[in-house]
mmCIF file of C-alpha atoms and ligand atoms in Angstrom:
data_model
loop_
_atom_site.group_PDB
_atom_site.id
_atom_site.type_symbol
_atom_site.label_atom_id
_atom_site.label_comp_id
_atom_site.label_asym_id
_atom_site.label_seq_id
_atom_site.Cartn_x
_atom_site.Cartn_y
_atom_site.Cartn_z
ATOM 1 C CA MET I 26 46.408 -194.334 -24.345
ATOM 2 C CA THR I 27 44.910 -197.513 -22.896
ATOM 3 C CA VAL I 28 44.363 -197.007 -19.173
ATOM 4 C CA ARG I 29 45.558 -200.043 -17.195
ATOM 5 C CA ILE I 30 43.107 -200.610 -14.368
ATOM 6 C CA GLY I 31 43.346 -202.667 -11.183
ATOM 7 C CA VAL I 32 40.134 -203.767 -9.422
ATOM 8 C CA ILE I 33 40.083 -204.241 -5.634
ATOM 9 C CA GLY I 34 37.108 -206.331 -4.508
ATOM 10 C CA THR I 35 35.780 -208.861 -6.999
ATOM 11 C CA GLY I 36 32.357 -209.481 -5.442
ATOM 12 C CA MET I 37 29.115 -208.589 -7.149
ATOM 13 C CA ILE I 38 29.855 -205.046 -8.348
ATOM 14 C CA GLY I 39 33.626 -205.590 -8.820
ATOM 15 C CA ARG I 40 32.953 -208.516 -11.157
ATOM 16 C CA ASP I 41 30.365 -206.493 -13.060
ATOM 17 C CA HIS I 42 32.677 -203.469 -13.471
ATOM 18 C CA THR I 43 35.468 -205.829 -14.595
ATOM 19 C CA ARG I 44 33.149 -207.262 -17.276
ATOM 20 C CA ARG I 45 32.120 -203.748 -18.269
ATOM 21 C CA ILE I 46 35.713 -202.575 -18.759
ATOM 22 C CA ALA I 47 36.873 -205.809 -20.422
ATOM 23 C CA GLN I 48 33.896 -206.323 -22.740
ATOM 24 C CA VAL I 49 31.858 -203.147 -23.172
ATOM 25 C CA LEU I 50 33.961 -200.009 -22.829
ATOM 26 C CA ALA I 51 36.877 -198.742 -24.906
ATOM 27 C CA GLY I 52 40.093 -197.111 -23.735
ATOM 28 C CA ALA I 53 40.979 -199.343 -20.780
ATOM 29 C CA GLU I 54 42.067 -202.844 -19.857
ATOM 30 C CA ILE I 55 42.034 -204.746 -16.564
ATOM 31 C CA THR I 56 45.612 -205.645 -15.655
ATOM 32 C CA ALA I 57 45.194 -206.505 -11.972
ATOM 33 C CA LEU I 58 42.678 -207.937 -9.519
ATOM 34 C CA SER I 59 42.649 -208.364 -5.774
ATOM 35 C CA ASP I 60 40.118 -209.560 -3.242
ATOM 36 C CA TYR I 61 40.113 -210.548 0.404
ATOM 37 C CA SER I 62 39.363 -213.981 -1.006
ATOM 38 C CA THR I 63 42.080 -214.751 -3.562
ATOM 39 C CA ASP I 64 39.871 -217.552 -4.918
ATOM 40 C CA ALA I 65 37.162 -214.998 -5.743
ATOM 41 C CA ALA I 66 39.702 -212.851 -7.622
ATOM 42 C CA ARG I 67 41.040 -215.927 -9.491
ATOM 43 C CA LYS I 68 37.522 -216.892 -10.534
ATOM 44 C CA VAL I 69 36.923 -213.445 -12.044
ATOM 45 C CA GLN I 70 40.350 -213.629 -13.716
ATOM 46 C CA GLN I 71 39.544 -217.018 -15.277
ATOM 47 C CA ASP I 72 36.044 -215.994 -16.353
ATOM 48 C CA LEU I 73 36.725 -212.507 -17.682
ATOM 49 C CA VAL I 74 40.356 -211.314 -17.814
ATOM 50 C CA PRO I 75 42.846 -214.218 -18.083
ATOM 51 C CA ALA I 76 45.779 -211.870 -18.740
ATOM 52 C CA ALA I 77 45.272 -209.913 -15.495
ATOM 53 C CA ARG I 78 47.492 -210.563 -12.466
ATOM 54 C CA VAL I 79 45.952 -211.488 -9.105
ATOM 55 C CA HIS I 80 47.599 -209.615 -6.231
ATOM 56 C CA ASP I 81 47.715 -210.767 -2.625
ATOM 57 C CA SER I 82 46.621 -207.382 -1.319
ATOM 58 C CA GLY I 83 44.976 -204.187 -2.482
ATOM 59 C CA GLU I 84 48.073 -202.248 -1.411
ATOM 60 C CA ASP I 85 50.271 -204.363 -3.747
ATOM 61 C CA LEU I 86 47.827 -203.785 -6.583
ATOM 62 C CA ILE I 87 47.846 -200.010 -6.083
ATOM 63 C CA ALA I 88 51.659 -199.968 -6.097
ATOM 64 C CA ALA I 89 51.977 -202.163 -9.222
ATOM 65 C CA ALA I 90 53.789 -200.583 -12.175
ATOM 66 C CA ASP I 91 51.208 -201.921 -14.655
ATOM 67 C CA VAL I 92 48.289 -200.253 -12.816
ATOM 68 C CA ASP I 93 47.542 -196.661 -13.909
ATOM 69 C CA ALA I 94 44.185 -196.348 -12.142
ATOM 70 C CA VAL I 95 42.247 -198.181 -9.441
ATOM 71 C CA LEU I 96 38.644 -199.302 -8.912
ATOM 72 C CA VAL I 97 37.738 -199.805 -5.251
ATOM 73 C CA CYS I 98 34.806 -202.240 -5.154
ATOM 74 C CA SER I 99 35.448 -204.003 -1.841
ATOM 75 C CA THR I 100 33.175 -203.782 1.201
ATOM 76 C CA GLY I 101 32.485 -200.244 2.431
ATOM 77 C CA ALA I 102 34.675 -200.341 5.551
ATOM 78 C CA THR I 103 37.780 -200.980 3.414
ATOM 79 C CA HIS I 104 37.311 -198.054 1.008
ATOM 80 C CA GLU I 105 39.070 -195.322 2.981
ATOM 81 C CA PRO I 106 42.543 -196.933 3.273
ATOM 82 C CA TYR I 107 42.539 -197.994 -0.378
ATOM 83 C CA VAL I 108 41.474 -194.563 -1.644
ATOM 84 C CA LEU I 109 44.115 -192.891 0.548
ATOM 85 C CA ALA I 110 46.761 -195.287 -0.820
ATOM 86 C CA ALA I 111 45.713 -194.518 -4.413
ATOM 87 C CA ILE I 112 45.959 -190.766 -3.736
ATOM 88 C CA ALA I 113 49.403 -191.262 -2.130
ATOM 89 C CA ALA I 114 50.468 -193.121 -5.301
ATOM 90 C CA GLY I 115 49.032 -190.298 -7.466
ATOM 91 C CA LYS I 116 46.706 -192.741 -9.287
ATOM 92 C CA PRO I 117 43.113 -191.924 -10.330
ATOM 93 C CA CYS I 118 40.670 -193.925 -8.230
ATOM 94 C CA PHE I 119 37.022 -194.829 -8.773
ATOM 95 C CA CYS I 120 35.486 -195.677 -5.391
ATOM 96 C CA GLU I 121 32.117 -197.366 -5.080
ATOM 97 C CA LYS I 122 29.811 -195.735 -2.565
ATOM 98 C CA PRO I 123 30.287 -195.094 0.293
ATOM 99 C CA LEU I 124 33.528 -193.138 -0.010
ATOM 100 C CA ALA I 125 34.092 -193.994 3.665
ATOM 101 C CA THR I 126 31.871 -195.339 6.420
ATOM 102 C CA THR I 127 32.344 -192.251 8.606
ATOM 103 C CA ALA I 128 32.285 -188.545 7.815
ATOM 104 C CA GLU I 129 35.709 -188.223 9.471
ATOM 105 C CA GLY I 130 37.089 -190.886 7.107
ATOM 106 C CA ALA I 131 35.618 -189.128 4.061
ATOM 107 C CA LEU I 132 37.122 -185.838 5.277
ATOM 108 C CA ARG I 133 40.570 -187.471 5.495
ATOM 109 C CA ILE I 134 40.224 -188.388 1.819
ATOM 110 C CA VAL I 135 39.148 -184.835 0.912
ATOM 111 C CA GLN I 136 42.169 -183.457 2.799
ATOM 112 C CA ALA I 137 44.570 -185.886 1.104
ATOM 113 C CA GLU I 138 43.208 -184.998 -2.338
ATOM 114 C CA VAL I 139 43.399 -181.260 -1.610
ATOM 115 C CA ALA I 140 47.021 -181.727 -0.453
ATOM 116 C CA HIS I 141 47.717 -183.615 -3.706
ATOM 117 C CA GLY I 142 46.459 -180.514 -5.528
ATOM 118 C CA SER I 143 44.213 -182.008 -8.231
ATOM 119 C CA ARG I 144 41.273 -184.373 -8.461
ATOM 120 C CA LEU I 145 42.003 -188.107 -8.420
ATOM 121 C CA VAL I 146 38.803 -189.579 -6.966
ATOM 122 C CA GLN I 147 35.409 -190.319 -8.512
ATOM 123 C CA VAL I 148 32.672 -191.719 -6.239
ATOM 124 C CA GLY I 149 30.232 -194.290 -7.672
ATOM 125 C CA PHE I 150 27.070 -192.185 -7.537
ATOM 126 C CA MET I 151 25.889 -193.525 -10.881
ATOM 127 C CA ARG I 152 22.483 -191.858 -10.933
ATOM 128 C CA ARG I 153 24.118 -188.644 -12.138
ATOM 129 C CA TYR I 154 24.877 -190.615 -15.327
ATOM 130 C CA ASP I 155 21.352 -191.996 -15.789
ATOM 131 C CA ALA I 156 19.697 -190.668 -18.956
ATOM 132 C CA GLY I 157 16.415 -189.971 -17.119
ATOM 133 C CA TYR I 158 18.051 -187.980 -14.330
ATOM 134 C CA ARG I 159 20.093 -186.054 -16.904
ATOM 135 C CA MET I 160 16.877 -185.107 -18.746
ATOM 136 C CA LEU I 161 15.341 -184.093 -15.428
ATOM 137 C CA LYS I 162 18.366 -181.923 -14.607
ATOM 138 C CA ARG I 163 18.067 -180.080 -17.941
ATOM 139 C CA VAL I 164 14.386 -179.363 -17.247
ATOM 140 C CA VAL I 165 15.052 -178.264 -13.657
ATOM 141 C CA ASP I 166 17.849 -175.948 -14.825
ATOM 142 C CA ASN I 167 15.858 -174.421 -17.691
ATOM 143 C CA ASP I 168 12.102 -174.927 -17.616
ATOM 144 C CA ILE I 169 10.327 -175.039 -14.251
ATOM 145 C CA GLY I 170 11.570 -171.866 -12.605
ATOM 146 C CA THR I 171 12.850 -171.835 -9.047
ATOM 147 C CA PRO I 172 12.521 -175.297 -7.444
ATOM 148 C CA LEU I 173 10.329 -175.248 -4.324
ATOM 149 C CA MET I 174 9.634 -178.861 -3.353
ATOM 150 C CA VAL I 175 10.756 -182.399 -4.172
ATOM 151 C CA HIS I 176 8.699 -185.552 -3.684
ATOM 152 C CA ALA I 177 10.738 -188.708 -4.147
ATOM 153 C CA ALA I 178 10.462 -192.425 -3.431
ATOM 154 C CA HIS I 179 12.958 -195.289 -3.320
ATOM 155 C CA ARG I 180 11.153 -198.628 -3.188
ATOM 156 C CA ASN I 181 12.569 -202.146 -3.230
ATOM 157 C CA PRO I 182 10.452 -205.302 -3.455
ATOM 158 C CA THR I 183 12.156 -206.860 -0.454
ATOM 159 C CA VAL I 184 15.427 -206.910 1.524
ATOM 160 C CA PRO I 185 17.338 -209.639 3.388
ATOM 161 C CA ASP I 186 17.100 -210.053 7.175
ATOM 162 C CA SER I 187 20.590 -208.533 7.510
ATOM 163 C CA TYR I 188 19.193 -205.158 6.317
ATOM 164 C CA GLY I 189 18.634 -202.960 9.398
ATOM 165 C CA THR I 190 16.908 -199.583 9.821
ATOM 166 C CA PRO I 191 20.116 -197.446 9.425
ATOM 167 C CA MET I 192 20.860 -199.237 6.115
ATOM 168 C CA ALA I 193 17.790 -197.522 4.685
ATOM 169 C CA ILE I 194 19.940 -194.393 4.954
ATOM 170 C CA HIS I 195 23.524 -195.611 4.375
ATOM 171 C CA ASP I 196 22.754 -198.052 1.546
ATOM 172 C CA THR I 197 19.468 -196.866 0.051
ATOM 173 C CA LEU I 198 18.765 -193.157 0.635
ATOM 174 C CA ILE I 199 22.422 -192.304 -0.031
ATOM 175 C CA HIS I 200 21.671 -192.291 -3.771
ATOM 176 C CA GLU I 201 18.859 -189.724 -3.315
ATOM 177 C CA ILE I 202 21.087 -187.695 -0.967
ATOM 178 C CA ASP I 203 23.621 -187.289 -3.743
ATOM 179 C CA VAL I 204 21.411 -187.005 -6.796
ATOM 180 C CA LEU I 205 18.945 -184.482 -5.303
ATOM 181 C CA ARG I 206 21.791 -182.210 -4.216
ATOM 182 C CA TRP I 207 23.148 -182.408 -7.761
ATOM 183 C CA LEU I 208 19.737 -181.809 -9.360
ATOM 184 C CA LEU I 209 19.051 -178.758 -7.198
ATOM 185 C CA ASP I 210 22.629 -177.459 -7.034
ATOM 186 C CA ASP I 211 22.037 -176.931 -3.327
ATOM 187 C CA ASP I 212 23.145 -178.242 0.078
ATOM 188 C CA TYR I 213 21.181 -179.683 2.987
ATOM 189 C CA VAL I 214 20.711 -177.815 6.253
ATOM 190 C CA SER I 215 18.519 -180.241 8.220
ATOM 191 C CA ALA I 216 17.078 -183.754 8.296
ATOM 192 C CA GLN I 217 14.155 -185.402 10.010
ATOM 193 C CA VAL I 218 12.821 -188.950 9.733
ATOM 194 C CA VAL I 219 9.230 -189.970 10.425
ATOM 195 C CA PHE I 220 7.882 -193.508 10.512
ATOM 196 C CA PRO I 221 4.419 -194.267 9.138
ATOM 197 C CA ARG I 222 2.510 -197.418 10.074
ATOM 198 C CA ARG I 223 4.944 -200.338 9.804
ATOM 199 C CA SER I 224 4.556 -202.833 6.948
ATOM 200 C CA SER I 225 3.820 -206.356 8.181
ATOM 201 C CA HIS I 226 6.275 -207.556 5.491
ATOM 202 C CA ALA I 227 9.232 -205.892 7.262
ATOM 203 C CA HIS I 228 11.303 -208.325 9.338
ATOM 204 C CA ALA I 229 11.285 -207.864 13.116
ATOM 205 C CA GLY I 230 14.362 -205.598 13.334
ATOM 206 C CA LEU I 231 13.395 -203.188 10.553
ATOM 207 C CA ARG I 232 11.250 -200.048 10.651
ATOM 208 C CA ASP I 233 9.802 -199.867 7.165
ATOM 209 C CA PRO I 234 8.641 -197.665 5.474
ATOM 210 C CA GLN I 235 10.171 -194.386 6.557
ATOM 211 C CA VAL I 236 9.926 -190.838 5.263
ATOM 212 C CA VAL I 237 13.011 -188.626 5.255
ATOM 213 C CA LEU I 238 12.417 -184.868 5.275
ATOM 214 C CA LEU I 239 15.314 -182.710 4.118
ATOM 215 C CA GLU I 240 15.593 -178.936 3.951
ATOM 216 C CA THR I 241 18.129 -177.209 1.717
ATOM 217 C CA ALA I 242 20.096 -173.986 2.122
ATOM 218 C CA LYS I 243 17.886 -172.334 -0.527
ATOM 219 C CA GLY I 244 14.744 -173.405 1.348
ATOM 220 C CA VAL I 245 13.625 -176.337 -0.825
ATOM 221 C CA ARG I 246 11.635 -178.936 1.128
ATOM 222 C CA ILE I 247 12.229 -182.563 0.173
ATOM 223 C CA ASP I 248 10.345 -185.688 1.216
ATOM 224 C CA VAL I 249 11.760 -189.089 0.301
ATOM 225 C CA GLU I 250 9.790 -192.248 1.011
ATOM 226 C CA VAL I 251 12.102 -195.208 1.586
ATOM 227 C CA PHE I 252 10.056 -198.403 1.426
ATOM 228 C CA VAL I 253 12.126 -201.547 1.028
ATOM 229 C CA ASN I 254 9.363 -204.165 1.311
ATOM 230 C CA CYS I 255 6.932 -202.684 -1.191
ATOM 231 C CA ARG I 256 6.595 -206.103 -2.894
ATOM 232 C CA TYR I 257 5.578 -204.884 -6.352
ATOM 233 C CA GLY I 258 8.964 -203.813 -7.807
ATOM 234 C CA TYR I 259 12.081 -201.673 -7.729
ATOM 235 C CA ASP I 260 10.607 -198.246 -8.191
ATOM 236 C CA ILE I 261 12.425 -194.907 -8.191
ATOM 237 C CA GLN I 262 10.277 -191.784 -8.303
ATOM 238 C CA CYS I 263 11.309 -188.139 -8.315
ATOM 239 C CA GLN I 264 9.075 -185.124 -8.810
ATOM 240 C CA ILE I 265 10.395 -181.562 -8.649
ATOM 241 C CA VAL I 266 7.887 -178.770 -8.168
ATOM 242 C CA GLY I 267 9.034 -175.360 -9.384
ATOM 243 C CA GLU I 268 7.504 -171.871 -9.512
ATOM 244 C CA GLU I 269 6.649 -172.262 -13.211
ATOM 245 C CA GLY I 270 6.033 -175.982 -13.578
ATOM 246 C CA LEU I 271 6.543 -179.508 -12.364
ATOM 247 C CA ALA I 272 8.908 -182.194 -13.667
ATOM 248 C CA ASN I 273 8.869 -185.959 -13.122
ATOM 249 C CA LEU I 274 11.734 -188.414 -13.574
ATOM 250 C CA PRO I 275 10.810 -190.485 -16.653
ATOM 251 C CA GLU I 276 9.750 -194.086 -16.111
ATOM 252 C CA PRO I 277 12.149 -196.717 -17.511
ATOM 253 C CA MET I 278 11.268 -197.566 -21.114
ATOM 254 C CA THR I 279 8.984 -200.602 -21.385
ATOM 255 C CA ILE I 280 6.515 -202.028 -23.889
ATOM 256 C CA THR I 281 2.931 -201.028 -23.253
ATOM 257 C CA LEU I 282 0.893 -204.179 -23.621
ATOM 258 C CA ARG I 283 -2.823 -204.230 -24.407
ATOM 259 C CA LYS I 284 -4.144 -207.670 -23.605
ATOM 260 C CA GLN I 285 -7.269 -209.304 -22.171
ATOM 261 C CA ALA I 286 -8.928 -206.007 -21.345
ATOM 262 C CA HIS I 287 -5.822 -204.656 -19.575
ATOM 263 C CA LEU I 288 -3.269 -201.980 -20.388
ATOM 264 C CA GLN I 289 0.073 -203.017 -18.852
ATOM 265 C CA ASN I 290 3.657 -201.836 -18.383
ATOM 266 C CA GLU I 291 6.290 -204.026 -16.796
ATOM 267 C CA ILE I 292 7.885 -202.776 -13.553
ATOM 268 C CA LEU I 293 11.524 -203.789 -12.975
ATOM 269 C CA MET I 294 12.242 -205.946 -9.933
ATOM 270 C CA ASP I 295 16.037 -205.587 -9.737
ATOM 271 C CA TRP I 296 17.985 -202.335 -9.157
ATOM 272 C CA LYS I 297 20.808 -203.657 -11.368
ATOM 273 C CA ASP I 298 18.496 -203.555 -14.392
ATOM 274 C CA ARG I 299 17.235 -200.050 -13.584
ATOM 275 C CA PHE I 300 20.660 -198.364 -13.705
ATOM 276 C CA ILE I 301 22.652 -200.716 -15.925
ATOM 277 C CA ASP I 302 23.322 -198.097 -18.616
ATOM 278 C CA SER I 303 24.424 -195.479 -16.093
ATOM 279 C CA TYR I 304 27.169 -197.793 -14.770
ATOM 280 C CA ASP I 305 28.570 -197.934 -18.302
ATOM 281 C CA VAL I 306 28.508 -194.141 -18.670
ATOM 282 C CA GLU I 307 30.051 -193.434 -15.251
ATOM 283 C CA LEU I 308 32.980 -195.766 -15.919
ATOM 284 C CA ALA I 309 33.463 -194.360 -19.431
ATOM 285 C CA ASP I 310 33.771 -190.946 -17.749
ATOM 286 C CA PHE I 311 36.289 -192.367 -15.268
ATOM 287 C CA ILE I 312 38.413 -193.894 -18.044
ATOM 288 C CA LYS I 313 38.394 -190.648 -20.052
ATOM 289 C CA ALA I 314 39.570 -188.577 -17.077
ATOM 290 C CA ALA I 315 42.039 -191.237 -15.866
ATOM 291 C CA ALA I 316 43.736 -191.153 -19.286
ATOM 292 C CA GLN I 317 44.555 -187.514 -18.418
ATOM 293 C CA GLY I 318 45.714 -188.465 -14.899
ATOM 294 C CA THR I 319 42.685 -186.886 -13.222
ATOM 295 C CA ALA I 320 39.077 -187.603 -12.175
ATOM 296 C CA ALA I 321 35.629 -186.203 -13.072
ATOM 297 C CA GLY I 322 32.026 -186.648 -11.924
ATOM 298 C CA PRO I 323 30.980 -187.101 -8.281
ATOM 299 C CA SER I 324 33.931 -186.026 -6.142
ATOM 300 C CA SER I 325 35.378 -186.802 -2.723
ATOM 301 C CA TRP I 326 33.613 -183.671 -1.541
ATOM 302 C CA ASP I 327 30.291 -185.125 -2.742
ATOM 303 C CA GLY I 328 31.138 -188.367 -0.922
ATOM 304 C CA TYR I 329 31.936 -186.385 2.220
ATOM 305 C CA VAL I 330 28.690 -184.377 2.070
ATOM 306 C CA ALA I 331 26.754 -187.629 1.561
ATOM 307 C CA ALA I 332 28.460 -189.089 4.646
ATOM 308 C CA ILE I 333 27.626 -186.056 6.826
ATOM 309 C CA THR I 334 24.027 -186.049 5.591
ATOM 310 C CA SER I 335 23.644 -189.810 6.140
ATOM 311 C CA ASP I 336 24.915 -189.471 9.702
ATOM 312 C CA ALA I 337 22.381 -186.693 10.369
ATOM 313 C CA CYS I 338 19.563 -188.846 8.958
ATOM 314 C CA VAL I 339 20.513 -191.827 11.143
ATOM 315 C CA GLN I 340 20.661 -189.502 14.157
ATOM 316 C CA ALA I 341 17.201 -188.247 13.165
ATOM 317 C CA GLN I 342 15.902 -191.846 12.943
ATOM 318 C CA ASP I 343 17.015 -192.431 16.524
ATOM 319 C CA SER I 344 15.977 -189.108 18.063
ATOM 320 C CA GLY I 345 12.817 -188.254 16.136
ATOM 321 C CA GLN I 346 14.144 -184.678 16.115
ATOM 322 C CA ILE I 347 15.080 -182.267 13.312
ATOM 323 C CA VAL I 348 18.866 -182.609 13.073
ATOM 324 C CA PRO I 349 20.874 -179.642 11.719
ATOM 325 C CA ILE I 350 23.445 -180.331 8.982
ATOM 326 C CA THR I 351 26.498 -178.090 8.929
ATOM 327 C CA LEU I 352 29.209 -178.266 6.292
ATOM 328 C CA PRO I 353 32.681 -176.738 6.430
ATOM 329 C CA ASP I 354 33.699 -174.399 3.598
ATOM 330 C CA ARG I 355 34.038 -176.197 0.287
ATOM 331 C CA PRO I 356 37.709 -176.300 -0.772
ATOM 332 C CA ALA I 357 38.513 -174.488 -4.030
ATOM 333 C CA LEU I 358 39.361 -177.840 -5.680
ATOM 334 C CA TYR I 359 35.656 -178.761 -5.633
ATOM 335 C CA ARG I 360 34.096 -175.444 -6.626
HETATM 336 P P1 NAP K 406 30.283 -208.022 -2.281
HETATM 337 O O1 NAP K 406 29.600 -208.827 -3.326
HETATM 338 O O2 NAP K 406 30.235 -208.477 -0.864
HETATM 339 O O3 NAP K 406 31.805 -207.826 -2.742
HETATM 340 C C1 NAP K 406 32.762 -207.208 -1.943
HETATM 341 C C2 NAP K 406 34.041 -207.989 -2.112
HETATM 342 O O4 NAP K 406 35.100 -207.298 -1.433
HETATM 343 C C3 NAP K 406 33.957 -209.406 -1.520
HETATM 344 O O5 NAP K 406 34.476 -210.335 -2.442
HETATM 345 C C4 NAP K 406 34.829 -209.291 -0.270
HETATM 346 O O6 NAP K 406 35.453 -210.521 0.074
HETATM 347 C C5 NAP K 406 35.865 -208.293 -0.754
HETATM 348 N N1 NAP K 406 36.643 -207.700 0.314
HETATM 349 C C6 NAP K 406 36.320 -207.527 1.627
HETATM 350 N N2 NAP K 406 37.333 -206.930 2.280
HETATM 351 C C7 NAP K 406 38.329 -206.707 1.372
HETATM 352 C C8 NAP K 406 39.607 -206.135 1.437
HETATM 353 N N3 NAP K 406 40.095 -205.630 2.577
HETATM 354 N N4 NAP K 406 40.349 -206.079 0.297
HETATM 355 C C9 NAP K 406 39.855 -206.564 -0.864
HETATM 356 N N5 NAP K 406 38.644 -207.135 -0.976
HETATM 357 C C10 NAP K 406 37.883 -207.201 0.129
HETATM 358 O O7 NAP K 406 29.693 -206.542 -2.256
HETATM 359 P P2 NAP K 406 29.169 -205.656 -3.490
HETATM 360 O O8 NAP K 406 27.693 -205.750 -3.549
HETATM 361 O O9 NAP K 406 29.970 -205.948 -4.709
HETATM 362 O O10 NAP K 406 29.486 -204.189 -2.951
HETATM 363 C C11 NAP K 406 30.798 -203.678 -2.912
HETATM 364 C C12 NAP K 406 30.727 -202.166 -2.747
HETATM 365 O O11 NAP K 406 30.032 -201.604 -3.842
HETATM 366 C C13 NAP K 406 29.960 -201.718 -1.482
HETATM 367 O O12 NAP K 406 30.566 -200.602 -0.934
HETATM 368 C C14 NAP K 406 28.582 -201.368 -2.014
HETATM 369 O O13 NAP K 406 27.926 -200.375 -1.249
HETATM 370 C C15 NAP K 406 28.941 -200.839 -3.395
HETATM 371 N N6 NAP K 406 27.838 -200.999 -4.344
HETATM 372 C C16 NAP K 406 27.412 -199.913 -5.025
HETATM 373 C C17 NAP K 406 26.357 -200.034 -5.896
HETATM 374 C C18 NAP K 406 25.866 -198.843 -6.646
HETATM 375 O O14 NAP K 406 24.731 -198.850 -7.051
HETATM 376 N N7 NAP K 406 26.683 -197.846 -6.879
HETATM 377 C C19 NAP K 406 25.744 -201.259 -6.089
HETATM 378 C C20 NAP K 406 26.234 -202.362 -5.403
HETATM 379 C C21 NAP K 406 27.286 -202.224 -4.533
HETATM 380 P P3 NAP K 406 34.722 -211.469 1.177
HETATM 381 O O15 NAP K 406 33.392 -211.808 0.611
HETATM 382 O O16 NAP K 406 35.660 -212.634 1.298
HETATM 383 O O17 NAP K 406 34.625 -210.637 2.439
#
């Protein structure tokens, strides 16, 4: 079966996912596009998928008879209504992060999916599909004994002036929030944020860097440095310390160059290059499950937990206090 996919939101990531499905992956075709700006959708249609129809609204696209599954790639605040509409239509839905901009909104999606009775939603936490993180997970599960501590870092060379202090949580840390929970098979119980000396490269409204301290239900202590003006590159680090050993996330593969008395490895500058392969794998997983009328990978529940944890971290940024994180019981659908 060829899964007929409609894409809502044809900005940066929507265009890229459209290209991926049209040109790289098997088993699916793009039959519909929609964007707040119809011109933007038409441009993607002309450039990549001339046979696709451009719809006036995301709701029309979801209802269309030639759409079996939906990709929600519009701005974050619009995700919740589109995902709810896809669930109401019984159509598998891949939703870029965040699942919703509030924990209450994410919970409404969880409740709608539970009422539907089977999984329909995959959240775009692509790091779970990265080859390096998958290797790390195998080692954590099998080789280093009980995990005790995690030291991680998420560094960007620079950010625009529109990037404020809470975005370090909602847009940046959110990937660590999900992937560390998955690596450790654990849940968070508290969050704290501390601010080291401020970088002079941070714009006036931004506190950068910051260190997020998380504690898990099993007692693992996690520190994540978020530093979005580090200048030198896009650099993702993750080290897990266990009772029997220590495991590091592998560095991206690069040529080691010996030249003019120096030994050099390139460092990537753009996050899109760092995780490009994992976007392919996550969407291949979505297509495979959608062909069966269901969804796999990061779930609505994972999106909900990420939203609750993000809110606690932002509260911790503001208060300087240790903020408790409490989750309701996990519905059977997500166990
Ligand atoms: P973007 O370039 O701004 O694209 C978003 C598009 O959605 C824009 O064309 C926007 O139109 C359109 N839009 C806004 N409201 C809409 C609505 N109600 N219905 C349909 N379309 C609407 O943003 P982006 O960088 O692609 O990000 C989109 C989403 O993907 C965000 O949630 C972001 O967090 C997520 N994302 C995830 C990753 C990842 O690593 N997983 C990476 C990048 C982005 P206008 O410009 O006219 O408002």
